[in-house]
CSV table of C-alpha atoms in Angstrom, one decimal:
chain,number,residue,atom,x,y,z
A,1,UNK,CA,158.4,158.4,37.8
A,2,UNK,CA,155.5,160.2,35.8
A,3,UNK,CA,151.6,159.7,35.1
A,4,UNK,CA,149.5,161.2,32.9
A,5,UNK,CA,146.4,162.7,34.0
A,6,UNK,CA,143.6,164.7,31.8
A,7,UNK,CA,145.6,167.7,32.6
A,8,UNK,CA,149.1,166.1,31.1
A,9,UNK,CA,151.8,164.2,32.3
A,10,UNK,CA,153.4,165.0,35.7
A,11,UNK,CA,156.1,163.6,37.5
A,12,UNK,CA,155.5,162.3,41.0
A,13,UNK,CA,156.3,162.9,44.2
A,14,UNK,CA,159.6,160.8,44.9
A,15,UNK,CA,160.7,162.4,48.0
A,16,UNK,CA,159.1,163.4,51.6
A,17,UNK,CA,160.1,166.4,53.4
A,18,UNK,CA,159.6,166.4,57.4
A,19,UNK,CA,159.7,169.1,59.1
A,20,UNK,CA,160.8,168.3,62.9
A,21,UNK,CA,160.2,170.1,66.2
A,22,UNK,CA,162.7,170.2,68.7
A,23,UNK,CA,162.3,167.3,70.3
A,24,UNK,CA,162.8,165.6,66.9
A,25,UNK,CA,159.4,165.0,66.7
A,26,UNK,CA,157.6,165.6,62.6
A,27,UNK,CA,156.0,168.5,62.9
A,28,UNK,CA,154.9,168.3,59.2
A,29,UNK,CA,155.7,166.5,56.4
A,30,UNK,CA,155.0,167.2,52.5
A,31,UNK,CA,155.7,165.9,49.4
A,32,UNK,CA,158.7,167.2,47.1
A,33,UNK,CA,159.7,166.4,43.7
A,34,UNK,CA,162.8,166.7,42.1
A,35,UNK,CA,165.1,165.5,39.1
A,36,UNK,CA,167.3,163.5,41.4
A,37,UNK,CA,169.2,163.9,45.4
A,38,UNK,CA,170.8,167.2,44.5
A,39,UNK,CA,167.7,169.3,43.3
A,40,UNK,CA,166.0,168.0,46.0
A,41,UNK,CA,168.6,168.9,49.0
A,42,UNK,CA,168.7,172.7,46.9
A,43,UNK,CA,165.0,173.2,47.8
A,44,UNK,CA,165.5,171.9,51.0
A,45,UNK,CA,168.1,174.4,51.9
A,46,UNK,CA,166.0,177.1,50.4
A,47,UNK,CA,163.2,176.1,53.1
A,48,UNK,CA,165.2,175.6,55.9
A,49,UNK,CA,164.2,178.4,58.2
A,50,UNK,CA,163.6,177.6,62.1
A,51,UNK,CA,162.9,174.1,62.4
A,52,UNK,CA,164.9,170.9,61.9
A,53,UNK,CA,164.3,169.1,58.1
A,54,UNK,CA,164.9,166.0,56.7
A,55,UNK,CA,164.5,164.5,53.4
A,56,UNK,CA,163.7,160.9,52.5
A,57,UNK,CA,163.3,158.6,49.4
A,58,UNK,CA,161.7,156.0,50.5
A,59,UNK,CA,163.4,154.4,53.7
A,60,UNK,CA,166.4,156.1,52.7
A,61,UNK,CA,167.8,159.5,54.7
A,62,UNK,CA,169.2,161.7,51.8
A,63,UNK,CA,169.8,165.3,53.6
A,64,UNK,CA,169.4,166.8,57.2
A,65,UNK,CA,169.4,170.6,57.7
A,66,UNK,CA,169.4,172.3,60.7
A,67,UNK,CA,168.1,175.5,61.7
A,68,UNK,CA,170.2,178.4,60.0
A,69,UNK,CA,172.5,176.1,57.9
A,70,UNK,CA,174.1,177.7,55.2
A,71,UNK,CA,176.6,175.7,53.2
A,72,UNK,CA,175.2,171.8,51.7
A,73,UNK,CA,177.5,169.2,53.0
């Protein structure tokens, strides 16, 4: 999806990124955009640090990634 703003055209935010304690619990969440399920699981992976993540389109679940996970599944 894309608008166009004074500034240009920009494509939208289709995916949400949650950051999860460890209960489970979001932590923190923030917008990501990508081209499509793959580029958006790469930049997850290069995030994933300490805490749990998982990212959605819409009510969909497309990637989980725990702590210190290396490889994509």
């Amino acid at each position: 999806m894309i608008t166009e703003t004074a500034g240009g055209v920009h494509p939208l935010p289709n995916y949400r990124l949650y950051h999860l304690d460890g209960a489970g619990k979001i932590e923190s969440a923030e917008w990501l955009t990508a081209a499509d399920d793959d580029d958006a699981a790469r930049q997850v992976h290069e995030r994933a640090k300490a805490s749990t993540l998982e990212l959605w389109n819409r009510n969909r679940l497309v990637i989980r990634v725990q702590p210190n996970a290396r490889a994509r599944s």
